[in-house]
Amino acid sequence: MTRETDYAIRTVLCLSKKENYTSKAEEISKEMQIPKEFLMKILKQLEKAALLELKRGVSGGVKLVKKPKDITLYDVIVAMENVIALNRCVINKGICGLSSQCPVHPIWFKVRNKLIEALKEIKFSGLLTQGASS
C-alpha cells in the first residue's frame, strides 16, 4: 500500500468522524498529519471515485458523499490504487511467462481474493467504534 493510500484512509476516517459536517482541508491536514499539497491531490482522487464532495471557495470544504457504514477499506484502496494485487501476475498473466506453470501463482490469486473479501467487510463506521473502544 502506498503512502498516498494510507493518507486517503486517514482522510476518510477523519471525515467519517464528522459525518454531517463540511470539513476544511486545513483541518484534515492538521488532524491527520498529511501535508496539505498532498492532501489536495488525494481529495481530488477520492472525489473522482465518488466517495467525497469538494466545494471550493470561502464557504467550501470537504464532505463524504456516502455514510461511513457504506464505505469500505476496499473502496478507498481501489480509489487510490485502481487494483489490489500482491503480485502483478495476478492481475495480468501475460506479464510473466511462467504464470501457467508457477506453483505460487494460484496461491497469490487465493490470497488476493481473501484480502479483497476482508477489505470489503471493513466499514469506516466499524473503524470509528473500534477506535473508540481501544
N, CA, C and O atoms as a GROMACS GRO file, in nm:
protein
  536
    1MET      N    1   0.085  -0.118   0.000
    1MET     CA    2   0.000   0.000   0.000
    1MET      C    3   0.090   0.124   0.000
    1MET      O    4   0.191   0.129   0.071
    2THR      N    5   0.053   0.221  -0.078
    2THR     CA    6   0.133   0.343  -0.088
    2THR      C    7   0.101   0.439   0.027
    2THR      O    8  -0.001   0.426   0.094
    3ARG      N    9   0.190   0.533   0.047
    3ARG     CA   10   0.167   0.637   0.147
    3ARG      C   11   0.041   0.716   0.111
    3ARG      O   12  -0.037   0.755   0.199
    4GLU      N   13   0.022   0.739  -0.017
    4GLU     CA   14  -0.095   0.811  -0.066
    4GLU      C   15  -0.225   0.740  -0.023
    4GLU      O   16  -0.320   0.805   0.020
    5THR      N   17  -0.226   0.608  -0.034
    5THR     CA   18  -0.344   0.530   0.006
    5THR      C   19  -0.363   0.537   0.157
    5THR      O   20  -0.476   0.548   0.204
    6ASP      N   21  -0.256   0.529   0.232
    6ASP     CA   22  -0.264   0.542   0.377
    6ASP      C   23  -0.325   0.677   0.414
    6ASP      O   24  -0.412   0.684   0.501
    7TYR      N   25  -0.280   0.783   0.349
    7TYR     CA   26  -0.335   0.916   0.373
    7TYR      C   27  -0.482   0.924   0.334
    7TYR      O   28  -0.561   0.991   0.401
    8ALA      N   29  -0.520   0.856   0.227
    8ALA     CA   30  -0.660   0.855   0.184
    8ALA      C   31  -0.748   0.787   0.288
    8ALA      O   32  -0.858   0.834   0.317
    9ILE      N   33  -0.699   0.678   0.346
    9ILE     CA   34  -0.773   0.609   0.451
    9ILE      C   35  -0.788   0.700   0.572
    9ILE      O   36  -0.897   0.710   0.630
   10ARG      N   37  -0.680   0.768   0.611
   10ARG     CA   38  -0.687   0.863   0.722
   10ARG      C   39  -0.788   0.974   0.694
   10ARG      O   40  -0.862   1.016   0.783
   11THR      N   41  -0.789   1.022   0.570
   11THR     CA   42  -0.880   1.130   0.531
   11THR      C   43  -1.025   1.087   0.544
   11THR      O   44  -1.106   1.159   0.603
   12VAL      N   45  -1.058   0.970   0.491
   12VAL     CA   46  -1.196   0.920   0.500
   12VAL      C   47  -1.233   0.892   0.645
   12VAL      O   48  -1.347   0.915   0.685
   13LEU      N   49  -1.139   0.844   0.724
   13LEU     CA   50  -1.164   0.822   0.866
   13LEU      C   51  -1.195   0.954   0.937
   13LEU      O   52  -1.289   0.961   1.016
   14CYS      N   53  -1.118   1.055   0.908
   14CYS     CA   54  -1.140   1.188   0.966
   14CYS      C   55  -1.278   1.242   0.928
   14CYS      O   56  -1.350   1.294   1.013
   15LEU      N   57  -1.313   1.230   0.801
   15LEU     CA   58  -1.444   1.278   0.755
   15LEU      C   59  -1.558   1.194   0.812
   15LEU      O   60  -1.668   1.244   0.832
   16SER      N   61  -1.532   1.067   0.838
   16SER     CA   62  -1.634   0.979   0.895
   16SER      C   63  -1.671   1.021   1.037
   16SER      O   64  -1.785   1.006   1.080
   17LYS      N   65  -1.574   1.075   1.109
   17LYS     CA   66  -1.599   1.124   1.246
   17LYS      C   67  -1.693   1.243   1.244
   17LYS      O   68  -1.765   1.267   1.342
   18LYS      N   69  -1.693   1.316   1.134
   18LYS     CA   70  -1.773   1.439   1.122
   18LYS      C   71  -1.871   1.421   1.006
   18LYS      O   72  -1.875   1.502   0.914
   19GLU      N   73  -1.948   1.315   1.012
   19GLU     CA   74  -2.031   1.271   0.900
   19GLU      C   75  -2.116   1.380   0.835
   19GLU      O   76  -2.120   1.387   0.712
   20ASN      N   77  -2.181   1.461   0.910
   20ASN     CA   78  -2.270   1.563   0.852
   20ASN      C   79  -2.209   1.703   0.855
   20ASN      O   80  -2.281   1.803   0.853
   21TYR      N   81  -2.079   1.709   0.861
   21TYR     CA   82  -2.008   1.835   0.874
   21TYR      C   83  -1.917   1.853   0.753
   21TYR      O   84  -1.854   1.758   0.708
   22THR      N   85  -1.910   1.975   0.702
   22THR     CA   86  -1.818   2.004   0.592
   22THR      C   87  -1.686   2.050   0.654
   22THR      O   88  -1.679   2.155   0.718
   23SER      N   89  -1.582   1.970   0.633
   23SER     CA   90  -1.450   1.999   0.690
   23SER      C   91  -1.367   2.082   0.594
   23SER      O   92  -1.384   2.074   0.472
   24LYS      N   93  -1.279   2.160   0.648
   24LYS     CA   94  -1.181   2.234   0.569
   24LYS      C   95  -1.059   2.144   0.548
   24LYS      O   96  -1.024   2.064   0.635
   25ALA      N   97  -0.996   2.158   0.434
   25ALA     CA   98  -0.876   2.078   0.404
   25ALA      C   99  -0.768   2.101   0.510
   25ALA      O  100  -0.696   2.009   0.547
   26GLU      N  101  -0.758   2.225   0.557
   26GLU     CA  102  -0.658   2.257   0.660
   26GLU      C  103  -0.682   2.176   0.787
   26GLU      O  104  -0.586   2.130   0.850
   27GLU      N  105  -0.809   2.159   0.825
   27GLU     CA  106  -0.843   2.081   0.946
   27GLU      C  107  -0.799   1.936   0.930
   27GLU      O  108  -0.738   1.877   1.019
   28ILE      N  109  -0.831   1.879   0.814
   28ILE     CA  110  -0.796   1.739   0.788
   28ILE      C  111  -0.644   1.723   0.787
   28ILE      O  112  -0.589   1.631   0.847
   29SER      N  113  -0.577   1.814   0.720
   29SER     CA  114  -0.431   1.811   0.709
   29SER      C  115  -0.367   1.811   0.848
   29SER      O  116  -0.277   1.732   0.875
   30LYS      N  117  -0.415   1.899   0.933
   30LYS     CA  118  -0.358   1.912   1.068
   30LYS      C  119  -0.392   1.789   1.153
   30LYS      O  120  -0.304   1.731   1.216
   31GLU      N  121  -0.519   1.751   1.155
   31GLU     CA  122  -0.563   1.640   1.241
   31GLU      C  123  -0.501   1.506   1.201
   31GLU      O  124  -0.467   1.426   1.288
   32MET      N  125  -0.486   1.483   1.072
   32MET     CA  126  -0.435   1.355   1.024
   32MET      C  127  -0.287   1.358   0.987
   32MET      O  128  -0.231   1.258   0.942
   33GLN      N  129  -0.223   1.474   1.007
   33GLN     CA  130  -0.080   1.491   0.980
   33GLN      C  131  -0.045   1.454   0.835
   33GLN      O  132   0.045   1.374   0.808
   34ILE      N  133  -0.119   1.516   0.743
   34ILE     CA  134  -0.098   1.496   0.600
   34ILE      C  135  -0.057   1.630   0.540
   34ILE      O  136  -0.127   1.729   0.560
   35PRO      N  137   0.054   1.635   0.466
   35PRO     CA  138   0.092   1.762   0.402
   35PRO      C  139  -0.024   1.811   0.313
   35PRO      O  140  -0.081   1.734   0.236
   36LYS      N  141  -0.057   1.941   0.325
   36LYS     CA  142  -0.175   1.995   0.257
   36LYS      C  143  -0.171   1.976   0.106
   36LYS      O  144  -0.274   1.944   0.046
   37GLU      N  145  -0.056   1.995   0.043
   37GLU     CA  146  -0.046   1.980  -0.102
   37GLU      C  147  -0.077   1.836  -0.144
   37GLU      O  148  -0.144   1.812  -0.244
   38PHE      N  149  -0.028   1.743  -0.065
   38PHE     CA  150  -0.052   1.601  -0.090
   38PHE      C  151  -0.200   1.569  -0.067
   38PHE      O  152  -0.260   1.494  -0.143
   39LEU      N  153  -0.256   1.628   0.038
   39LEU     CA  154  -0.397   1.606   0.070
   39LEU      C  155  -0.487   1.650  -0.044
   39LEU      O  156  -0.584   1.581  -0.076
   40MET      N  157  -0.458   1.763  -0.106
   40MET     CA  158  -0.541   1.813  -0.215
   40MET      C  159  -0.545   1.714  -0.331
   40MET      O  160  -0.649   1.693  -0.393
   41LYS      N  161  -0.432   1.653  -0.360
   41LYS     CA  162  -0.425   1.551  -0.466
   41LYS      C  163  -0.513   1.431  -0.429
   41LYS      O  164  -0.585   1.377  -0.513
   42ILE      N  165  -0.506   1.390  -0.304
   42ILE     CA  166  -0.583   1.276  -0.254
   42ILE      C  167  -0.733   1.308  -0.259
   42ILE      O  168  -0.813   1.225  -0.300
   43LEU      N  169  -0.769   1.427  -0.215
   43LEU     CA  170  -0.910   1.468  -0.216
   43LEU      C  171  -0.968   1.462  -0.357
   43LEU      O  172  -1.082   1.419  -0.376
   44LYS      N  173  -0.892   1.506  -0.454
   44LYS     CA  174  -0.938   1.504  -0.593
   44LYS      C  175  -0.962   1.360  -0.641
   44LYS      O  176  -1.058   1.332  -0.712
   45GLN      N  177  -0.872   1.270  -0.602
   45GLN     CA  178  -0.889   1.130  -0.641
   45GLN      C  179  -1.010   1.067  -0.574
   45GLN      O  180  -1.084   0.991  -0.636
   46LEU      N  181  -1.031   1.099  -0.446
   46LEU     CA  182  -1.146   1.045  -0.375
   46LEU      C  183  -1.277   1.103  -0.428
   46LEU      O  184  -1.380   1.036  -0.429
   47GLU      N  185  -1.271   1.228  -0.473
   47GLU     CA  186  -1.389   1.290  -0.534
   47GLU      C  187  -1.420   1.221  -0.668
   47GLU      O  188  -1.536   1.193  -0.698
   48LYS      N  189  -1.318   1.194  -0.745
   48LYS     CA  190  -1.335   1.126  -0.874
   48LYS      C  191  -1.398   0.988  -0.854
   48LYS      O  192  -1.473   0.941  -0.940
   49ALA      N  193  -1.367   0.924  -0.742
   49ALA     CA  194  -1.421   0.791  -0.711
   49ALA      C  195  -1.559   0.800  -0.646
   49ALA      O  196  -1.615   0.699  -0.604
   50ALA      N  197  -1.614   0.921  -0.637
   50ALA     CA  198  -1.748   0.946  -0.580
   50ALA      C  199  -1.758   0.907  -0.432
   50ALA      O  200  -1.863   0.862  -0.386
   51LEU      N  201  -1.649   0.924  -0.358
   51LEU     CA  202  -1.651   0.898  -0.215
   51LEU      C  203  -1.671   1.026  -0.134
   51LEU      O  204  -1.724   1.022  -0.023
   52LEU      N  205  -1.630   1.138  -0.192
   52LEU     CA  206  -1.649   1.265  -0.122
   52LEU      C  207  -1.678   1.376  -0.221
   52LEU      O  208  -1.666   1.360  -0.343
   53GLU      N  209  -1.718   1.488  -0.165
   53GLU     CA  210  -1.754   1.604  -0.245
   53GLU      C  211  -1.666   1.721  -0.201
   53GLU      O  212  -1.652   1.749  -0.082
   54LEU      N  213  -1.609   1.788  -0.299
   54LEU     CA  214  -1.524   1.906  -0.274
   54LEU      C  215  -1.600   2.030  -0.316
   54LEU      O  216  -1.650   2.039  -0.428
   55LYS      N  217  -1.609   2.125  -0.225
   55LYS     CA  218  -1.669   2.254  -0.259
   55LYS      C  219  -1.561   2.359  -0.244
   55LYS      O  220  -1.501   2.374  -0.138
   56ARG      N  221  -1.538   2.432  -0.351
   56ARG     CA  222  -1.434   2.534  -0.349
   56ARG      C  223  -1.491   2.667  -0.302
   56ARG      O  224  -1.612   2.687  -0.301
   57GLY      N  225  -1.401   2.755  -0.264
   57GLY     CA  226  -1.443   2.889  -0.224
   57GLY      C  227  -1.441   2.909  -0.074
   57GLY      O  228  -1.405   2.819   0.002
   58VAL      N  229  -1.480   3.029  -0.033
   58VAL     CA  230  -1.476   3.068   0.108
   58VAL      C  231  -1.560   2.976   0.196
   58VAL      O  232  -1.517   2.935   0.303
   59SER      N  233  -1.680   2.943   0.150
   59SER     CA  234  -1.767   2.856   0.231
   59SER      C  235  -1.754   2.710   0.190
   59SER      O  236  -1.839   2.628   0.224
   60GLY      N  237  -1.647   2.678   0.120
   60GLY     CA  238  -1.626   2.542   0.070
   60GLY      C  239  -1.570   2.449   0.175
   60GLY      O  240  -1.554   2.485   0.291
   61GLY      N  241  -1.541   2.329   0.132
   61GLY     CA  242  -1.485   2.228   0.219
   61GLY      C  243  -1.501   2.090   0.160
   61GLY      O  244  -1.523   2.074   0.040
   62VAL      N  245  -1.490   1.991   0.245
   62VAL     CA  246  -1.493   1.851   0.204
   62VAL      C  247  -1.597   1.778   0.287
   62VAL      O  248  -1.607   1.797   0.408
   63LYS      N  249  -1.675   1.693   0.220
   63LYS     CA  250  -1.779   1.618   0.288
   63LYS      C  251  -1.793   1.482   0.221
   63LYS      O  252  -1.781   1.471   0.099
   64LEU      N  253  -1.820   1.378   0.300
   64LEU     CA  254  -1.843   1.246   0.242
   64LEU      C  255  -1.973   1.246   0.163
   64LEU      O  256  -2.069   1.313   0.200
   65VAL      N  257  -1.975   1.171   0.055
   65VAL     CA  258  -2.096   1.156  -0.025
   65VAL      C  259  -2.181   1.042   0.032
   65VAL      O  260  -2.304   1.046   0.028
   66LYS      N  261  -2.113   0.939   0.084
   66LYS     CA  262  -2.181   0.824   0.142
   66LYS      C  263  -2.166   0.826   0.293
   66LYS      O  264  -2.081   0.897   0.347
   67LYS      N  265  -2.247   0.748   0.360
   67LYS     CA  266  -2.235   0.733   0.505
   67LYS      C  267  -2.117   0.639   0.536
   67LYS      O  268  -2.088   0.550   0.456
   68PRO      N  269  -2.051   0.658   0.650
   68PRO     CA  270  -1.938   0.571   0.685
   68PRO      C  271  -1.973   0.422   0.685
   68PRO      O  272  -1.886   0.338   0.660
   69LYS      N  273  -2.098   0.389   0.712
   69LYS     CA  274  -2.139   0.248   0.711
   69LYS      C  275  -2.144   0.190   0.569
   69LYS      O  276  -2.152   0.069   0.550
   70ASP      N  277  -2.140   0.279   0.470
   70ASP     CA  278  -2.146   0.237   0.330
   70ASP      C  279  -2.012   0.250   0.257
   70ASP      O  280  -2.005   0.230   0.135
   71ILE      N  281  -1.907   0.283   0.330
   71ILE     CA  282  -1.773   0.296   0.270
   71ILE      C  283  -1.681   0.192   0.334
   71ILE      O  284  -1.672   0.182   0.456
   72THR      N  285  -1.614   0.116   0.249
   72THR     CA  286  -1.524   0.012   0.298
   72THR      C  287  -1.378   0.049   0.271
   72THR      O  288  -1.348   0.137   0.191
   73LEU      N  289  -1.289  -0.020   0.340
   73LEU     CA  290  -1.146  -0.002   0.312
   73LEU      C  291  -1.117  -0.036   0.166
   73LEU      O  292  -1.034   0.029   0.102
   74TYR      N  293  -1.185  -0.136   0.115
   74TYR     CA  294  -1.168  -0.174  -0.025
   74TYR      C  295  -1.199  -0.056  -0.117
   74TYR      O  296  -1.124  -0.030  -0.211
   75ASP      N  297  -1.309   0.015  -0.091
   75ASP     CA  298  -1.348   0.130  -0.175
   75ASP      C  299  -1.236   0.233  -0.183
   75ASP      O  300  -1.204   0.283  -0.291
   76VAL      N  301  -1.177   0.264  -0.069
   76VAL     CA  302  -1.074   0.369  -0.064
   76VAL      C  303  -0.945   0.321  -0.131
   76VAL      O  304  -0.881   0.395  -0.206
   77ILE      N  305  -0.906   0.198  -0.103
   77ILE     CA  306  -0.783   0.146  -0.162
   77ILE      C  307  -0.794   0.140  -0.314
   77ILE      O  308  -0.701   0.180  -0.384
   78VAL      N  309  -0.906   0.092  -0.365
   78VAL     CA  310  -0.924   0.084  -0.510
   78VAL      C  311  -0.933   0.224  -0.571
   78VAL      O  312  -0.886   0.246  -0.683
   79ALA      N  313  -0.992   0.318  -0.499
   79ALA     CA  314  -0.998   0.456  -0.548
   79ALA      C  315  -0.858   0.513  -0.569
   79ALA      O  316  -0.835   0.593  -0.660
   80MET      N  317  -0.766   0.472  -0.485
   80MET     CA  318  -0.630   0.526  -0.492
   80MET      C  319  -0.537   0.443  -0.580
   80MET      O  320  -0.451   0.498  -0.649
   81GLU      N  321  -0.553   0.312  -0.579
   81GLU     CA  322  -0.457   0.225  -0.647
   81GLU      C  323  -0.513   0.153  -0.769
   81GLU      O  324  -0.440   0.084  -0.840
   82ASN      N  325  -0.641   0.168  -0.794
   82ASN     CA  326  -0.712   0.104  -0.906
   82ASN      C  327  -0.732  -0.046  -0.890
   82ASN      O  328  -0.840  -0.097  -0.922
   83VAL      N  329  -0.634  -0.117  -0.841
   83VAL     CA  330  -0.646  -0.262  -0.821
   83VAL      C  331  -0.576  -0.300  -0.691
   83VAL      O  332  -0.495  -0.225  -0.637
   84ILE      N  333  -0.612  -0.418  -0.642
   84ILE     CA  334  -0.543  -0.472  -0.526
   84ILE      C  335  -0.471  -0.598  -0.574
   84ILE      O  336  -0.534  -0.693  -0.620
   85ALA      N  337  -0.340  -0.597  -0.561
   85ALA     CA  338  -0.262  -0.712  -0.606
   85ALA      C  339  -0.137  -0.726  -0.522
   85ALA      O  340  -0.070  -0.628  -0.490
   86LEU      N  341  -0.108  -0.849  -0.487
   86LEU     CA  342   0.016  -0.877  -0.415
   86LEU      C  343   0.131  -0.896  -0.513
   86LEU      O  344   0.248  -0.878  -0.479
   87ASN      N  345   0.095  -0.932  -0.634
   87ASN     CA  346   0.194  -0.952  -0.739
   87ASN      C  347   0.129  -0.917  -0.873
   87ASN      O  348   0.011  -0.946  -0.893
   88ARG      N  349   0.203  -0.857  -0.962
   88ARG     CA  350   0.148  -0.812  -1.090
   88ARG      C  351   0.088  -0.926  -1.172
   88ARG      O  352  -0.007  -0.905  -1.246
   89CYS      N  353   0.143  -1.045  -1.159
   89CYS     CA  354   0.096  -1.158  -1.241
   89CYS      C  355  -0.046  -1.200  -1.208
   89CYS      O  356  -0.112  -1.264  -1.290
   90VAL      N  357  -0.095  -1.164  -1.090
   90VAL     CA  358  -0.231  -1.199  -1.052
   90VAL      C  359  -0.331  -1.117  -1.134
   90VAL      O  360  -0.441  -1.164  -1.163
   91ILE      N  361  -0.293  -0.996  -1.169
   91ILE     CA  362  -0.379  -0.907  -1.246
   91ILE      C  363  -0.366  -0.936  -1.396
   91ILE      O  364  -0.465  -0.930  -1.469
   92ASN      N  365  -0.244  -0.967  -1.440
   92ASN     CA  366  -0.219  -0.985  -1.582
   92ASN      C  367  -0.122  -1.102  -1.601
   92ASN      O  368  -0.001  -1.087  -1.586
   93LYS      N  369  -0.177  -1.217  -1.635
   93LYS     CA  370  -0.092  -1.337  -1.653
   93LYS      C  371   0.015  -1.317  -1.760
   93LYS      O  372   0.121  -1.380  -1.753
   94GLY      N  373  -0.012  -1.232  -1.857
   94GLY     CA  374   0.081  -1.209  -1.966
   94GLY      C  375   0.213  -1.146  -1.924
   94GLY      O  376   0.310  -1.150  -1.999
   95ILE      N  377   0.217  -1.088  -1.805
   95ILE     CA  378   0.339  -1.024  -1.755
   95ILE      C  379   0.447  -1.128  -1.729
   95ILE      O  380   0.566  -1.101  -1.747
   96CYS      N  381   0.405  -1.245  -1.686
   96CYS     CA  382   0.501  -1.350  -1.650
   96CYS      C  383   0.478  -1.472  -1.739
   96CYS      O  384   0.368  -1.526  -1.744
   97GLY      N  385   0.580  -1.513  -1.806
   97GLY     CA  386   0.571  -1.630  -1.892
   97GLY      C  387   0.555  -1.760  -1.816
   97GLY      O  388   0.525  -1.864  -1.875
   98LEU      N  389   0.575  -1.755  -1.686
   98LEU     CA  390   0.567  -1.877  -1.604
   98LEU      C  391   0.434  -1.893  -1.532
   98LEU      O  392   0.414  -1.993  -1.463
   99SER      N  393   0.343  -1.797  -1.545
   99SER     CA  394   0.217  -1.800  -1.470
   99SER      C  395   0.144  -1.933  -1.478
   99SER      O  396   0.093  -1.982  -1.377
  100SER      N  397   0.137  -1.992  -1.596
  100SER     CA  398   0.060  -2.116  -1.613
  100SER      C  399   0.125  -2.235  -1.543
  100SER      O  400   0.056  -2.331  -1.508
  101GLN      N  401   0.256  -2.232  -1.523
  101GLN     CA  402   0.324  -2.344  -1.458
  101GLN      C  403   0.381  -2.309  -1.321
  101GLN      O  404   0.445  -2.392  -1.257
  102CYS      N  405   0.358  -2.187  -1.276
  102CYS     CA  406   0.414  -2.141  -1.148
  102CYS      C  407   0.330  -2.194  -1.031
  102CYS      O  408   0.210  -2.171  -1.028
  103PRO      N  409   0.392  -2.263  -0.936
  103PRO     CA  410   0.317  -2.315  -0.822
  103PRO      C  411   0.271  -2.206  -0.724
  103PRO      O  412   0.182  -2.229  -0.643
  104VAL      N  413   0.331  -2.088  -0.733
  104VAL     CA  414   0.295  -1.979  -0.641
  104VAL      C  415   0.177  -1.897  -0.694
  104VAL      O  416   0.103  -1.837  -0.616
  105HIS      N  417   0.161  -1.893  -0.826
  105HIS     CA  418   0.056  -1.810  -0.886
  105HIS      C  419  -0.083  -1.837  -0.828
  105HIS      O  420  -0.151  -1.742  -0.790
  106PRO      N  421  -0.129  -1.962  -0.818
  106PRO     CA  422  -0.263  -1.985  -0.762
  106PRO      C  423  -0.273  -1.942  -0.615
  106PRO      O  424  -0.380  -1.904  -0.568
  107ILE      N  425  -0.162  -1.949  -0.544
  107ILE     CA  426  -0.162  -1.905  -0.404
  107ILE      C  427  -0.181  -1.755  -0.397
  107ILE      O  428  -0.262  -1.706  -0.318
  108TRP      N  429  -0.107  -1.679  -0.480
  108TRP     CA  430  -0.124  -1.533  -0.484
  108TRP      C  431  -0.269  -1.498  -0.517
  108TRP      O  432  -0.327  -1.406  -0.459
  109PHE      N  433  -0.326  -1.572  -0.610
  109PHE     CA  434  -0.464  -1.546  -0.652
  109PHE      C  435  -0.561  -1.568  -0.536
  109PHE      O  436  -0.649  -1.485  -0.512
  110LYS      N  437  -0.546  -1.679  -0.462
  110LYS     CA  438  -0.633  -1.708  -0.347
  110LYS      C  439  -0.616  -1.604  -0.237
  110LYS      O  440  -0.714  -1.556  -0.180
  111VAL      N  441  -0.491  -1.569  -0.207
  111VAL     CA  442  -0.463  -1.470  -0.102
  111VAL      C  443  -0.523  -1.336  -0.139
  111VAL      O  444  -0.582  -1.267  -0.055
  112ARG      N  445  -0.509  -1.297  -0.265
  112ARG     CA  446  -0.566  -1.170  -0.312
  112ARG      C  447  -0.718  -1.170  -0.294
  112ARG      O  448  -0.775  -1.072  -0.246
  113ASN      N  449  -0.783  -1.279  -0.331
  113ASN     CA  450  -0.929  -1.286  -0.317
  113ASN      C  451  -0.973  -1.280  -0.172
  113ASN      O  452  -1.073  -1.214  -0.140
  114LYS      N  453  -0.900  -1.346  -0.083
  114LYS     CA  454  -0.932  -1.341   0.061
  114LYS      C  455  -0.913  -1.199   0.115
  114LYS      O  456  -0.994  -1.151   0.194
  115LEU      N  457  -0.805  -1.134   0.071
  115LEU     CA  458  -0.779  -0.997   0.114
  115LEU      C  459  -0.891  -0.904   0.068
  115LEU      O  460  -0.939  -0.821   0.146
  116ILE      N  461  -0.933  -0.917  -0.057
  116ILE     CA  462  -1.041  -0.834  -0.109
  116ILE      C  463  -1.169  -0.857  -0.029
  116ILE      O  464  -1.237  -0.762   0.008
  117GLU      N  465  -1.202  -0.984  -0.001
  117GLU     CA  466  -1.320  -1.015   0.081
  117GLU      C  467  -1.312  -0.946   0.216
  117GLU      O  468  -1.409  -0.884   0.260
  118ALA      N  469  -1.198  -0.956   0.281
  118ALA     CA  470  -1.180  -0.896   0.414
  118ALA      C  471  -1.192  -0.744   0.408
  118ALA      O  472  -1.257  -0.684   0.494
  119LEU      N  473  -1.131  -0.681   0.308
  119LEU     CA  474  -1.135  -0.535   0.296
  119LEU      C  475  -1.277  -0.485   0.268
  119LEU      O  476  -1.314  -0.376   0.311
  120LYS      N  477  -1.354  -0.563   0.196
  120LYS     CA  478  -1.493  -0.526   0.166
  120LYS      C  479  -1.582  -0.534   0.290
  120LYS      O  480  -1.688  -0.472   0.294
  121GLU      N  481  -1.540  -0.609   0.390
  121GLU     CA  482  -1.618  -0.622   0.514
  121GLU      C  483  -1.586  -0.513   0.615
  121GLU      O  484  -1.663  -0.492   0.709
  122ILE      N  485  -1.476  -0.444   0.598
  122ILE     CA  486  -1.434  -0.343   0.696
  122ILE      C  487  -1.491  -0.207   0.657
  122ILE      O  488  -1.445  -0.143   0.563
  123LYS      N  489  -1.592  -0.165   0.731
  123LYS     CA  490  -1.660  -0.038   0.706
  123LYS      C  491  -1.599   0.070   0.796
  123LYS      O  492  -1.549   0.042   0.905
  124PHE      N  493  -1.604   0.194   0.748
  124PHE     CA  494  -1.549   0.304   0.826
  124PHE      C  495  -1.628   0.328   0.954
  124PHE      O  496  -1.571   0.374   1.054
  125SER      N  497  -1.756   0.297   0.954
  125SER     CA  498  -1.835   0.309   1.077
  125SER      C  499  -1.780   0.214   1.183
  125SER      O  500  -1.775   0.248   1.301
  126GLY      N  501  -1.740   0.095   1.142
  126GLY     CA  502  -1.681  -0.002   1.234
  126GLY      C  503  -1.545   0.042   1.284
  126GLY      O  504  -1.510   0.018   1.399
  127LEU      N  505  -1.468   0.106   1.197
  127LEU     CA  506  -1.337   0.157   1.239
  127LEU      C  507  -1.353   0.264   1.346
  127LEU      O  508  -1.272   0.275   1.437
  128LEU      N  509  -1.459   0.345   1.333
  128LEU     CA  510  -1.483   0.451   1.432
  128LEU      C  511  -1.513   0.392   1.568
  128LEU      O  512  -1.459   0.437   1.669
  129THR      N  513  -1.599   0.290   1.573
  129THR     CA  514  -1.634   0.230   1.702
  129THR      C  515  -1.518   0.150   1.758
  129THR      O  516  -1.498   0.144   1.879
  130GLN      N  517  -1.440   0.089   1.670
  130GLN     CA  518  -1.322   0.014   1.712
  130GLN      C  519  -1.219   0.108   1.774
  130GLN      O  520  -1.159   0.076   1.876
  131GLY      N  521  -1.199   0.223   1.711
  131GLY     CA  522  -1.103   0.321   1.761
  131GLY      C  523  -1.145   0.378   1.895
  131GLY      O  524  -1.060   0.409   1.979
  132ALA      N  525  -1.275   0.393   1.915
  132ALA     CA  526  -1.326   0.450   2.040
  132ALA      C  527  -1.309   0.353   2.156
  132ALA      O  528  -1.294   0.395   2.271
  133SER      N  529  -1.311   0.222   2.126
  133SER     CA  530  -1.302   0.124   2.233
  133SER      C  531  -1.159   0.084   2.266
  133SER      O  532  -1.136   0.014   2.364
  134SER      N  533  -1.063   0.126   2.185
  134SER     CA  534  -0.923   0.085   2.212
  134SER      C  535  -0.851   0.183   2.299
  134SER      O  536  -0.734   0.162   2.331
   0.00000   0.00000   0.00000
